[in-house]
mmCIF file of C-alpha atoms and ligand atoms in Angstrom:
data_model
loop_
_atom_site.group_PDB
_atom_site.id
_atom_site.type_symbol
_atom_site.label_atom_id
_atom_site.label_comp_id
_atom_site.label_asym_id
_atom_site.label_seq_id
_atom_site.Cartn_x
_atom_site.Cartn_y
_atom_site.Cartn_z
ATOM 1 C CA MET Q 1 -16.063 71.181 -110.923
ATOM 2 C CA LEU Q 2 -15.158 67.650 -109.459
ATOM 3 C CA ARG Q 3 -12.308 67.603 -111.431
ATOM 4 C CA ILE Q 4 -10.845 71.217 -110.361
ATOM 5 C CA CYS Q 5 -11.879 70.201 -106.748
ATOM 6 C CA LEU Q 6 -9.632 67.005 -107.039
ATOM 7 C CA ASN Q 7 -6.709 68.961 -108.887
ATOM 8 C CA ILE Q 8 -6.849 71.317 -105.821
ATOM 9 C CA ILE Q 9 -6.579 68.444 -103.369
ATOM 10 C CA LYS Q 10 -3.789 66.697 -105.229
ATOM 11 C CA GLY Q 11 -1.941 70.232 -105.492
ATOM 12 C CA GLU Q 12 -2.052 70.166 -109.145
ATOM 13 C CA PRO Q 13 -2.341 73.543 -111.198
ATOM 14 C CA VAL Q 14 -5.961 74.332 -111.944
ATOM 15 C CA ASP Q 15 -5.487 77.101 -114.366
ATOM 16 C CA ILE Q 16 -3.049 77.998 -116.998
ATOM 17 C CA GLU Q 17 -1.658 80.993 -115.342
ATOM 18 C CA GLU Q 18 -0.665 78.570 -112.382
ATOM 19 C CA LEU Q 19 0.593 75.834 -114.620
ATOM 20 C CA GLY Q 20 2.815 78.340 -116.589
ATOM 21 C CA GLU Q 21 3.839 78.745 -120.209
ATOM 22 C CA PHE Q 22 6.974 76.309 -119.773
ATOM 23 C CA GLY Q 23 4.393 73.662 -117.900
ATOM 24 C CA LEU Q 24 1.876 73.784 -120.603
ATOM 25 C CA ILE Q 25 4.665 73.394 -123.365
ATOM 26 C CA GLU Q 26 5.991 70.332 -121.242
ATOM 27 C CA ARG Q 27 2.568 68.737 -121.213
ATOM 28 C CA ILE Q 28 1.997 69.366 -124.939
ATOM 29 C CA LYS Q 29 5.512 67.616 -125.621
ATOM 30 C CA GLY Q 30 4.386 64.785 -123.287
ATOM 31 C CA SER Q 31 1.329 64.073 -125.373
ATOM 32 C CA PHE Q 32 2.712 64.638 -128.921
ATOM 33 C CA LYS Q 33 5.599 62.353 -129.138
ATOM 34 C CA SER Q 34 7.048 61.559 -132.782
ATOM 35 C CA ARG Q 35 8.846 58.939 -134.018
ATOM 36 C CA ASP Q 36 9.734 60.398 -137.332
ATOM 37 C CA ARG Q 37 13.126 59.575 -138.191
ATOM 38 C CA ARG Q 38 13.412 62.477 -140.001
ATOM 39 C CA LEU Q 39 12.565 64.677 -137.164
ATOM 40 C CA LEU Q 40 15.968 65.778 -135.516
ATOM 41 C CA GLN Q 41 14.337 68.384 -133.190
ATOM 42 C CA GLY Q 42 10.923 68.618 -132.157
ATOM 43 C CA ILE Q 43 9.523 70.802 -129.290
ATOM 44 C CA GLY Q 44 12.327 72.212 -126.911
ATOM 45 C CA ASP Q 45 14.395 73.989 -128.927
ATOM 46 C CA ASP Q 46 14.569 77.464 -130.698
ATOM 47 C CA THR Q 47 13.105 75.821 -134.097
ATOM 48 C CA ALA Q 48 12.242 72.487 -135.140
ATOM 49 C CA ALA Q 49 14.528 70.547 -137.264
ATOM 50 C CA LEU Q 50 14.143 67.978 -139.998
ATOM 51 C CA SER Q 51 16.500 66.242 -142.164
ATOM 52 C CA THR Q 52 16.219 66.456 -145.651
ATOM 53 C CA ALA Q 53 18.184 65.638 -148.878
ATOM 54 C CA GLY Q 54 21.783 64.897 -148.287
ATOM 55 C CA ASP Q 55 23.274 66.379 -145.158
ATOM 56 C CA LYS Q 56 21.041 69.469 -144.996
ATOM 57 C CA VAL Q 57 18.504 70.219 -142.394
ATOM 58 C CA THR Q 58 15.444 72.242 -142.660
ATOM 59 C CA LEU Q 59 14.612 74.440 -139.475
ATOM 60 C CA LEU Q 60 11.177 75.738 -138.769
ATOM 61 C CA THR Q 61 10.130 78.288 -136.148
ATOM 62 C CA THR Q 62 6.893 80.140 -135.519
ATOM 63 C CA ASP Q 63 6.110 83.335 -133.331
ATOM 64 C CA LEU Q 64 3.075 84.964 -132.341
ATOM 65 C CA LEU Q 65 3.164 88.662 -131.725
ATOM 66 C CA LEU Q 66 -0.125 89.931 -130.099
ATOM 67 C CA GLU Q 67 -1.305 93.429 -129.486
ATOM 68 C CA GLY Q 68 -1.585 94.361 -125.943
ATOM 69 C CA ILE Q 69 0.757 91.445 -125.045
ATOM 70 C CA HIS Q 70 3.805 91.736 -127.116
ATOM 71 C CA PHE Q 71 3.198 95.366 -128.544
ATOM 72 C CA ASP Q 72 1.408 98.776 -127.605
ATOM 73 C CA LEU Q 73 0.392 100.646 -130.611
ATOM 74 C CA ARG Q 74 0.676 103.705 -128.533
ATOM 75 C CA LEU Q 75 4.571 103.146 -128.040
ATOM 76 C CA ASN Q 76 5.193 101.383 -131.046
ATOM 77 C CA SER Q 77 5.237 102.485 -134.875
ATOM 78 C CA PRO Q 78 3.682 100.087 -137.434
ATOM 79 C CA TYR Q 79 7.228 100.426 -139.395
ATOM 80 C CA TYR Q 80 9.203 99.047 -136.303
ATOM 81 C CA LEU Q 81 6.624 96.544 -135.451
ATOM 82 C CA GLY Q 82 6.908 94.982 -139.397
ATOM 83 C CA ARG Q 83 10.915 94.953 -138.680
ATOM 84 C CA LYS Q 84 10.424 93.206 -135.265
ATOM 85 C CA THR Q 85 7.798 90.721 -136.222
ATOM 86 C CA LEU Q 86 10.391 89.084 -138.494
ATOM 87 C CA ALA Q 87 13.456 89.803 -136.645
ATOM 88 C CA VAL Q 88 12.155 87.850 -133.523
ATOM 89 C CA ASN Q 89 11.640 84.596 -135.823
ATOM 90 C CA LEU Q 90 14.880 85.093 -137.610
ATOM 91 C CA SER Q 91 16.748 85.004 -133.943
ATOM 92 C CA ASP Q 92 15.713 81.601 -133.569
ATOM 93 C CA ILE Q 93 17.086 80.637 -136.715
ATOM 94 C CA ALA Q 94 20.337 82.232 -135.689
ATOM 95 C CA ALA Q 95 20.111 80.206 -132.635
ATOM 96 C CA MET Q 96 20.486 77.299 -134.438
ATOM 97 C CA GLY Q 97 23.522 78.415 -136.621
ATOM 98 C CA GLY Q 98 21.174 78.462 -139.512
ATOM 99 C CA ILE Q 99 20.432 80.747 -142.654
ATOM 100 C CA PRO Q 100 16.961 81.891 -142.939
ATOM 101 C CA GLN Q 101 15.231 81.365 -146.372
ATOM 102 C CA TYR Q 102 11.379 81.905 -146.500
ATOM 103 C CA PHE Q 103 8.585 83.011 -144.514
ATOM 104 C CA LEU Q 104 4.893 82.748 -144.175
ATOM 105 C CA LEU Q 105 2.821 85.627 -142.474
ATOM 106 C CA SER Q 106 -0.704 85.508 -141.044
ATOM 107 C CA LEU Q 107 -2.806 88.289 -139.907
ATOM 108 C CA GLY Q 108 -6.120 88.675 -137.807
ATOM 109 C CA ILE Q 109 -7.161 92.128 -138.166
ATOM 110 C CA PRO Q 110 -9.736 94.038 -136.407
ATOM 111 C CA ARG Q 111 -12.276 95.572 -138.939
ATOM 112 C CA HIS Q 112 -11.587 99.084 -138.456
ATOM 113 C CA TYR Q 113 -7.854 99.295 -138.528
ATOM 114 C CA PRO Q 114 -6.409 101.917 -140.945
ATOM 115 C CA VAL Q 115 -5.092 100.645 -144.362
ATOM 116 C CA GLU Q 116 -2.142 103.213 -143.671
ATOM 117 C CA PHE Q 117 -0.971 101.043 -140.675
ATOM 118 C CA PHE Q 118 -0.511 98.130 -143.133
ATOM 119 C CA SER Q 119 1.625 100.432 -145.779
ATOM 120 C CA GLU Q 120 4.042 100.934 -142.987
ATOM 121 C CA PHE Q 121 3.959 97.794 -141.455
ATOM 122 C CA PHE Q 122 4.916 96.237 -144.733
ATOM 123 C CA ARG Q 123 7.510 98.798 -145.376
ATOM 124 C CA GLY Q 124 9.330 97.542 -142.286
ATOM 125 C CA LEU Q 125 8.668 94.086 -142.785
ATOM 126 C CA LYS Q 126 10.037 94.244 -146.388
ATOM 127 C CA GLU Q 127 13.169 96.071 -145.598
ATOM 128 C CA LEU Q 128 14.102 93.634 -142.882
ATOM 129 C CA SER Q 129 13.482 90.647 -145.266
ATOM 130 C CA ARG Q 130 15.436 92.308 -147.884
ATOM 131 C CA ASP Q 131 18.303 92.786 -145.550
ATOM 132 C CA TYR Q 132 18.414 89.131 -144.496
ATOM 133 C CA ARG Q 133 17.495 87.642 -147.725
ATOM 134 C CA VAL Q 134 14.185 85.827 -146.797
ATOM 135 C CA SER Q 135 11.158 85.796 -149.197
ATOM 136 C CA LEU Q 136 7.461 85.825 -148.049
ATOM 137 C CA ILE Q 137 5.944 82.684 -149.752
ATOM 138 C CA GLY Q 138 2.387 82.690 -148.192
ATOM 139 C CA GLY Q 139 0.115 83.058 -145.092
ATOM 140 C CA ASP Q 140 -3.134 83.638 -144.117
ATOM 141 C CA THR Q 141 -5.463 86.651 -143.566
ATOM 142 C CA SER Q 142 -8.616 87.076 -141.179
ATOM 143 C CA ALA Q 143 -10.777 89.505 -139.312
ATOM 144 C CA SER Q 144 -10.191 89.625 -135.770
ATOM 145 C CA ALA Q 145 -12.952 89.870 -133.083
ATOM 146 C CA GLY Q 146 -10.091 91.334 -130.807
ATOM 147 C CA LYS Q 147 -6.778 92.969 -131.230
ATOM 148 C CA LEU Q 148 -4.252 92.809 -133.943
ATOM 149 C CA THR Q 149 -2.544 89.407 -134.305
ATOM 150 C CA ILE Q 150 0.547 88.710 -136.105
ATOM 151 C CA SER Q 151 2.335 85.417 -136.653
ATOM 152 C CA ILE Q 152 5.246 84.693 -138.917
ATOM 153 C CA THR Q 153 6.510 81.293 -139.514
ATOM 154 C CA VAL Q 154 10.139 80.921 -140.785
ATOM 155 C CA LEU Q 155 11.884 78.215 -142.642
ATOM 156 C CA GLY Q 156 15.555 78.065 -142.654
ATOM 157 C CA GLU Q 157 18.563 75.506 -143.367
ATOM 158 C CA VAL Q 158 21.783 74.425 -141.944
ATOM 159 C CA HIS Q 159 24.285 71.890 -142.635
ATOM 160 C CA ARG Q 160 23.597 68.894 -140.032
ATOM 161 C CA ALA Q 161 27.224 68.716 -138.929
ATOM 162 C CA GLN Q 162 26.761 72.520 -138.189
ATOM 163 C CA MET Q 163 23.411 72.576 -136.338
ATOM 164 C CA ILE Q 164 23.650 74.073 -132.731
ATOM 165 C CA GLY Q 165 20.880 72.687 -130.265
ATOM 166 C CA ARG Q 166 20.259 73.733 -126.736
ATOM 167 C CA ALA Q 167 21.163 70.396 -125.215
ATOM 168 C CA GLY Q 168 25.034 69.975 -125.817
ATOM 169 C CA ALA Q 169 26.735 71.792 -123.010
ATOM 170 C CA ALA Q 170 28.981 69.905 -120.391
ATOM 171 C CA VAL Q 171 30.641 70.915 -117.102
ATOM 172 C CA GLY Q 172 33.432 73.027 -117.649
ATOM 173 C CA ASN Q 173 32.268 74.801 -120.878
ATOM 174 C CA GLN Q 174 32.679 78.523 -121.149
ATOM 175 C CA ILE Q 175 29.717 80.637 -121.578
ATOM 176 C CA PHE Q 176 29.610 83.472 -123.958
ATOM 177 C CA VAL Q 177 27.043 86.074 -125.043
ATOM 178 C CA THR Q 178 26.941 88.479 -128.143
ATOM 179 C CA GLY Q 179 26.045 92.289 -127.631
ATOM 180 C CA THR Q 180 24.707 93.763 -124.519
ATOM 181 C CA LEU Q 181 22.180 92.918 -121.884
ATOM 182 C CA GLY Q 182 19.227 94.478 -120.696
ATOM 183 C CA ASP Q 183 18.813 97.266 -123.131
ATOM 184 C CA SER Q 184 15.574 96.312 -124.705
ATOM 185 C CA LEU Q 185 13.928 96.204 -121.626
ATOM 186 C CA LEU Q 186 15.368 99.406 -120.268
ATOM 187 C CA GLY Q 187 14.136 100.812 -123.876
ATOM 188 C CA LEU Q 188 10.705 99.594 -122.943
ATOM 189 C CA LYS Q 189 10.635 101.367 -119.759
ATOM 190 C CA ILE Q 190 11.811 104.507 -121.422
ATOM 191 C CA LEU Q 191 9.027 104.377 -123.737
ATOM 192 C CA GLN Q 192 6.382 103.541 -121.000
ATOM 193 C CA ASP Q 193 7.346 106.411 -118.753
ATOM 194 C CA SER Q 194 7.543 109.055 -121.481
ATOM 195 C CA GLY Q 195 4.683 107.634 -123.487
ATOM 196 C CA ASN Q 196 6.054 109.566 -126.463
ATOM 197 C CA PRO Q 197 7.984 107.298 -128.808
ATOM 198 C CA VAL Q 198 9.346 109.957 -131.148
ATOM 199 C CA GLN Q 199 10.704 111.883 -128.076
ATOM 200 C CA SER Q 200 12.095 108.684 -126.431
ATOM 201 C CA LEU Q 201 13.785 107.853 -129.852
ATOM 202 C CA ARG Q 202 15.445 111.236 -130.194
ATOM 203 C CA LYS Q 203 16.789 111.397 -126.635
ATOM 204 C CA PHE Q 204 17.695 107.590 -126.102
ATOM 205 C CA PRO Q 205 18.021 106.138 -129.546
ATOM 206 C CA ARG Q 206 20.186 103.179 -128.873
ATOM 207 C CA VAL Q 207 18.160 101.440 -126.031
ATOM 208 C CA VAL Q 208 14.922 102.196 -127.508
ATOM 209 C CA LEU Q 209 15.847 100.948 -130.986
ATOM 210 C CA LYS Q 210 17.106 97.739 -129.233
ATOM 211 C CA HIS Q 211 13.579 97.361 -128.046
ATOM 212 C CA LEU Q 212 11.824 98.294 -131.315
ATOM 213 C CA ASP Q 213 14.289 97.167 -133.994
ATOM 214 C CA PRO Q 214 16.237 94.186 -132.724
ATOM 215 C CA ARG Q 215 18.986 92.872 -135.141
ATOM 216 C CA PRO Q 216 19.122 88.957 -135.186
ATOM 217 C CA ARG Q 217 22.463 87.744 -135.050
ATOM 218 C CA ILE Q 218 22.478 85.621 -138.181
ATOM 219 C CA LYS Q 219 25.950 86.436 -139.319
ATOM 220 C CA GLU Q 220 27.568 85.684 -135.715
ATOM 221 C CA GLY Q 221 25.258 82.661 -135.549
ATOM 222 C CA ARG Q 222 26.499 81.369 -138.784
ATOM 223 C CA LEU Q 223 30.480 82.100 -137.983
ATOM 224 C CA ILE Q 224 30.066 80.218 -134.683
ATOM 225 C CA ALA Q 225 28.145 77.235 -136.325
ATOM 226 C CA GLU Q 226 30.731 77.083 -139.642
ATOM 227 C CA LYS Q 227 33.805 76.910 -137.234
ATOM 228 C CA GLY Q 228 32.085 74.295 -134.842
ATOM 229 C CA LEU Q 229 32.688 76.475 -132.081
ATOM 230 C CA ALA Q 230 29.488 76.145 -129.650
ATOM 231 C CA THR Q 231 28.574 73.155 -127.876
ATOM 232 C CA ALA Q 232 24.970 74.495 -127.403
ATOM 233 C CA MET Q 233 23.052 77.919 -128.060
ATOM 234 C CA ILE Q 234 19.807 79.825 -127.717
ATOM 235 C CA ASP Q 235 18.734 83.356 -128.402
ATOM 236 C CA LEU Q 236 17.889 85.550 -125.657
ATOM 237 C CA SER Q 237 14.050 86.234 -125.655
ATOM 238 C CA ASP Q 238 13.314 85.741 -122.056
ATOM 239 C CA GLY Q 239 15.999 86.913 -120.103
ATOM 240 C CA LEU Q 240 19.487 85.598 -119.508
ATOM 241 C CA LEU Q 241 18.746 83.601 -116.457
ATOM 242 C CA ALA Q 242 15.604 82.133 -117.849
ATOM 243 C CA ASP Q 243 17.406 81.382 -121.187
ATOM 244 C CA LEU Q 244 20.554 80.064 -119.565
ATOM 245 C CA SER Q 245 18.440 77.560 -117.504
ATOM 246 C CA HIS Q 246 17.334 76.018 -121.030
ATOM 247 C CA LEU Q 247 20.939 75.384 -121.738
ATOM 248 C CA THR Q 248 21.834 74.116 -118.358
ATOM 249 C CA ARG Q 249 19.220 73.197 -115.645
ATOM 250 C CA GLU Q 250 17.064 71.290 -118.086
ATOM 251 C CA ILE Q 251 19.910 68.753 -118.754
ATOM 252 C CA GLY Q 252 20.955 68.720 -115.044
ATOM 253 C CA LEU Q 253 23.815 71.229 -115.245
ATOM 254 C CA GLY Q 254 24.366 74.205 -113.198
ATOM 255 C CA ALA Q 255 26.109 77.693 -114.068
ATOM 256 C CA ARG Q 256 28.325 80.547 -112.588
ATOM 257 C CA LEU Q 257 28.020 83.925 -113.947
ATOM 258 C CA TRP Q 258 30.701 86.626 -113.164
ATOM 259 C CA ARG Q 259 28.500 89.709 -112.391
ATOM 260 C CA GLU Q 260 31.162 92.201 -113.355
ATOM 261 C CA LYS Q 261 31.566 90.649 -116.807
ATOM 262 C CA LEU Q 262 28.055 90.830 -117.690
ATOM 263 C CA PRO Q 263 28.287 93.347 -120.933
ATOM 264 C CA LEU Q 264 26.164 96.623 -120.413
ATOM 265 C CA SER Q 265 25.910 99.418 -122.528
ATOM 266 C CA ASN Q 266 27.301 102.925 -121.610
ATOM 267 C CA TYR Q 267 23.657 104.129 -121.626
ATOM 268 C CA TYR Q 268 22.734 101.213 -119.283
ATOM 269 C CA ARG Q 269 25.469 101.863 -116.713
ATOM 270 C CA ARG Q 270 24.715 105.471 -116.550
ATOM 271 C CA ASN Q 271 20.900 105.441 -116.151
ATOM 272 C CA ILE Q 272 19.905 102.096 -114.848
ATOM 273 C CA LEU Q 273 19.364 103.362 -111.421
ATOM 274 C CA SER Q 274 16.748 105.874 -112.282
ATOM 275 C CA PHE Q 275 14.584 102.924 -113.534
ATOM 276 C CA GLU Q 276 15.694 100.063 -111.401
ATOM 277 C CA LYS Q 277 16.629 99.606 -107.619
ATOM 278 C CA ASP Q 278 18.787 96.833 -108.516
ATOM 279 C CA ARG Q 279 21.422 97.664 -111.198
ATOM 280 C CA TRP Q 280 21.845 94.107 -112.506
ATOM 281 C CA ASN Q 281 18.134 93.135 -112.621
ATOM 282 C CA LEU Q 282 17.521 94.173 -116.149
ATOM 283 C CA ALA Q 283 20.815 92.316 -117.374
ATOM 284 C CA LEU Q 284 19.987 89.378 -115.761
ATOM 285 C CA ALA Q 285 16.135 88.833 -116.280
ATOM 286 C CA GLY Q 286 14.898 91.658 -118.896
ATOM 287 C CA GLY Q 287 13.817 89.894 -121.955
ATOM 288 C CA GLU Q 288 13.945 90.522 -125.556
ATOM 289 C CA ASP Q 289 17.530 91.352 -126.096
ATOM 290 C CA TYR Q 290 17.506 88.628 -129.079
ATOM 291 C CA GLU Q 291 21.479 88.291 -128.352
ATOM 292 C CA LEU Q 292 22.950 84.902 -128.800
ATOM 293 C CA LEU Q 293 24.037 82.939 -125.375
ATOM 294 C CA PHE Q 294 26.280 79.843 -126.017
ATOM 295 C CA THR Q 295 28.727 77.461 -124.266
ATOM 296 C CA VAL Q 296 32.017 76.692 -125.706
ATOM 297 C CA ASP Q 297 34.479 73.678 -125.133
ATOM 298 C CA ARG Q 298 37.463 75.160 -123.053
ATOM 299 C CA ALA Q 299 39.797 74.465 -126.087
ATOM 300 C CA LYS Q 300 37.626 76.473 -128.472
ATOM 301 C CA VAL Q 301 37.744 79.820 -126.377
ATOM 302 C CA GLU Q 302 40.938 81.253 -128.280
ATOM 303 C CA PRO Q 303 39.638 80.396 -131.745
ATOM 304 C CA LEU Q 304 36.495 82.006 -130.826
ATOM 305 C CA LYS Q 305 37.826 85.305 -129.547
ATOM 306 C CA CYS Q 306 39.946 85.515 -133.018
ATOM 307 C CA LEU Q 307 36.872 84.813 -134.865
ATOM 308 C CA SER Q 308 34.859 87.582 -132.798
ATOM 309 C CA SER Q 309 36.802 90.326 -134.752
ATOM 310 C CA ARG Q 310 34.394 89.486 -137.588
ATOM 311 C CA PHE Q 311 31.170 89.967 -135.622
ATOM 312 C CA ASP Q 312 28.960 92.962 -135.865
ATOM 313 C CA CYS Q 313 28.807 93.241 -132.166
ATOM 314 C CA ARG Q 314 30.971 92.677 -128.946
ATOM 315 C CA LEU Q 315 31.374 89.201 -127.596
ATOM 316 C CA THR Q 316 31.959 88.677 -123.948
ATOM 317 C CA HIS Q 317 32.895 85.760 -122.145
ATOM 318 C CA ILE Q 318 30.433 85.659 -118.873
ATOM 319 C CA GLY Q 319 30.776 82.575 -116.992
ATOM 320 C CA GLU Q 320 31.074 78.634 -117.158
ATOM 321 C CA VAL Q 321 28.984 75.584 -116.927
ATOM 322 C CA VAL Q 322 29.238 73.845 -113.441
ATOM 323 C CA LYS Q 323 27.710 70.453 -111.997
ATOM 324 C CA GLY Q 324 24.132 70.406 -111.344
ATOM 325 C CA LYS Q 325 24.278 70.395 -107.698
ATOM 326 C CA GLU Q 326 25.810 73.980 -107.692
ATOM 327 C CA GLY Q 327 22.777 75.288 -109.387
ATOM 328 C CA LEU Q 328 22.467 78.619 -111.172
ATOM 329 C CA LYS Q 329 24.698 81.206 -109.454
ATOM 330 C CA VAL Q 330 25.725 84.692 -109.976
ATOM 331 C CA VAL Q 331 28.876 85.889 -108.386
ATOM 332 C CA ASP Q 332 30.432 89.185 -107.541
ATOM 333 C CA GLU Q 333 33.952 89.975 -108.209
ATOM 334 C CA LYS Q 334 35.178 88.597 -105.056
ATOM 335 C CA GLY Q 335 33.279 85.201 -105.916
ATOM 336 C CA ARG Q 336 30.294 86.251 -103.120
ATOM 337 C CA PRO Q 337 26.928 84.841 -104.332
ATOM 338 C CA HIS Q 338 24.895 87.907 -105.703
ATOM 339 C CA LYS Q 339 21.411 87.652 -104.304
ATOM 340 C CA ILE Q 340 19.156 86.905 -107.186
ATOM 341 C CA ASN Q 341 15.447 87.961 -106.282
ATOM 342 C CA LEU Q 342 13.958 88.275 -109.926
ATOM 343 C CA SER Q 343 12.416 86.710 -112.807
ATOM 344 C CA GLY Q 344 12.495 85.683 -116.401
ATOM 345 C CA TYR Q 345 9.169 86.193 -118.307
ATOM 346 C CA ASP Q 346 6.690 83.475 -118.400
ATOM 347 C CA HIS Q 347 3.497 84.220 -120.689
ATOM 348 C CA PHE Q 348 1.050 83.055 -118.052
ATOM 349 C CA ARG Q 349 2.559 83.471 -114.735
ATOM 350 C CA THR Q 350 4.588 86.460 -115.822
ATOM 351 C CA GLN Q 351 7.249 85.828 -113.074
ATOM 352 C CA VAL Q 352 9.625 82.832 -112.866
ATOM 353 C CA THR Q 353 11.537 82.921 -109.947
ATOM 354 C CA PHE Q 354 15.048 81.422 -109.562
HETATM 355 P P1 ADP N 401 11.393 80.571 -128.025
HETATM 356 O O1 ADP N 401 11.478 81.545 -127.256
HETATM 357 O O2 ADP N 401 12.769 79.922 -128.692
HETATM 358 O O3 ADP N 401 10.713 81.043 -129.371
HETATM 359 P P2 ADP N 401 9.592 79.069 -126.971
HETATM 360 O O4 ADP N 401 10.031 79.343 -125.312
HETATM 361 O O5 ADP N 401 8.550 79.988 -127.275
HETATM 362 O O6 ADP N 401 10.914 79.278 -127.690
HETATM 363 O O7 ADP N 401 9.457 77.689 -127.053
HETATM 364 C C1 ADP N 401 10.076 76.480 -126.496
HETATM 365 C C2 ADP N 401 9.726 75.286 -127.610
HETATM 366 O O8 ADP N 401 8.375 75.052 -127.278
HETATM 367 C C3 ADP N 401 9.817 75.483 -128.874
HETATM 368 O O9 ADP N 401 10.613 74.339 -129.507
HETATM 369 C C4 ADP N 401 8.734 75.682 -129.429
HETATM 370 O O10 ADP N 401 8.157 75.252 -130.805
HETATM 371 C C5 ADP N 401 7.508 75.105 -128.699
HETATM 372 N N1 ADP N 401 6.414 75.436 -128.300
HETATM 373 C C6 ADP N 401 5.898 76.565 -127.650
HETATM 374 N N2 ADP N 401 4.386 76.576 -127.718
HETATM 375 C C7 ADP N 401 4.158 75.338 -128.562
HETATM 376 C C8 ADP N 401 2.841 74.624 -128.647
HETATM 377 N N3 ADP N 401 1.572 75.577 -128.588
HETATM 378 N N4 ADP N 401 2.916 73.524 -129.410
HETATM 379 C C9 ADP N 401 3.879 72.833 -129.641
HETATM 380 N N5 ADP N 401 4.913 73.406 -129.416
HETATM 381 C C10 ADP N 401 5.414 74.647 -128.708
HETATM 382 MG MG1 MG N 402 14.603 81.258 -129.175
#
C-alpha cells in the first residue's frame, strides 16, 4: 500500500493498465539484458534472432491468442481460428525477411469444450501449415480454468546478410506498404454489427476474410530480403501509425505519410463512412492487417517497383522518413497536416494516442 502511495506521489504508473503493454515490455527488456554473443536480436523486434552455424540466423517468435481478447467464438469459426493462429506468427517471420520452418502449439482448454471444435481448428491449422511448409514439432496441453488460450511459437531461418530488423531506417528513406490498410478492422466491425459470420462472409467476403484469414506476406518478405531492398521492416499488427512509430520514433526519427496515397480497397472506400466518422481512421490505426511496412533507400525505389510485379498483392509508396523533430505527420494532397486523433492498439491501455 505504502509503495502504491509513493508511486502515485512520484507520478509513476500504479497498475498495468496505466503502464501499458509497451511500458511493461520496456521494463522487462531493461531487467533482462543478455550478453550472449550469438543473440543478434532480443526483445524489441518482430522475432528474436540467434546466429547459428555459418551465416545462418534462427528466428523465433511467439504469439498468444486469447478467447475474449483476440477472438470471439460467436464471430469466428474454429477453422479460421486455426489458420489465423499460425498466420499471425508467420507474419512476424515475414517481417524479418525469413523462411518459417517449424512450430510449437500450446493449448489451455476449458473442460467442456466440444471435441468437434478441435477437429475444425486443426483442419484450418494443418491447411495453413501445409501452404507455408511449416511442421508442427511439439507443444503443451492443459486444462484451463478460464477461457480458451492458444499459443504458437514459430522457428524460422534467414541468411544473416538478408535479415531485416526494425531499426535500420534513415532520413530520406521512402516508406512502402504491401496490400491494403484498414480492411481487417472494418471486417471485424461488420462481423460485430451483424453478429452473423456466415451472412457477413457471404455479403462482404473480402474484408471479412481479411480479418478472419489473413495471409502472411512470406513471399514478399523473402523477395525484399533477397534483393536487399529494405532498411527496416515490420508487420502491421497494431495499426499503421503505431507500427510506423516502431520504425521511426523509437530511433529518434520522424515520418511523413501522404494521406491520399494510403492503399484502400474499393470496399473500404465505398463503405467506410457507414462505420466510422473519419474515413482515414481505420487505415491509419486499424490493427491486424498483417501487411509489411518497410523503409527503402531512395536509390532502391525503382528496383523495388520492378520487383513488385512478382508480389501477390499491391505495393504502395506511402511516405518518407524525416528528421525526428518533425514528428509523425500525415499530410493531405496539398501538404496540409491531417489532424490525427486516434490510436493504435495497446493491450492494457487499449488506446495509444499520437
Ligand atoms: P509483435 O506485434 O511483432 O508480435 P510485440 O509488440 O508483441 O511484437 O512485442 C514487441 C517485442 O517485445 C517483441 O520482441 C517481443 O518478443 C517482446 N515481448 C513482448 N512481450 C514480452 C514478454 N512478456 N517478455 C519478453 N519479451 C516480450
Ligand atoms: Mg510483428
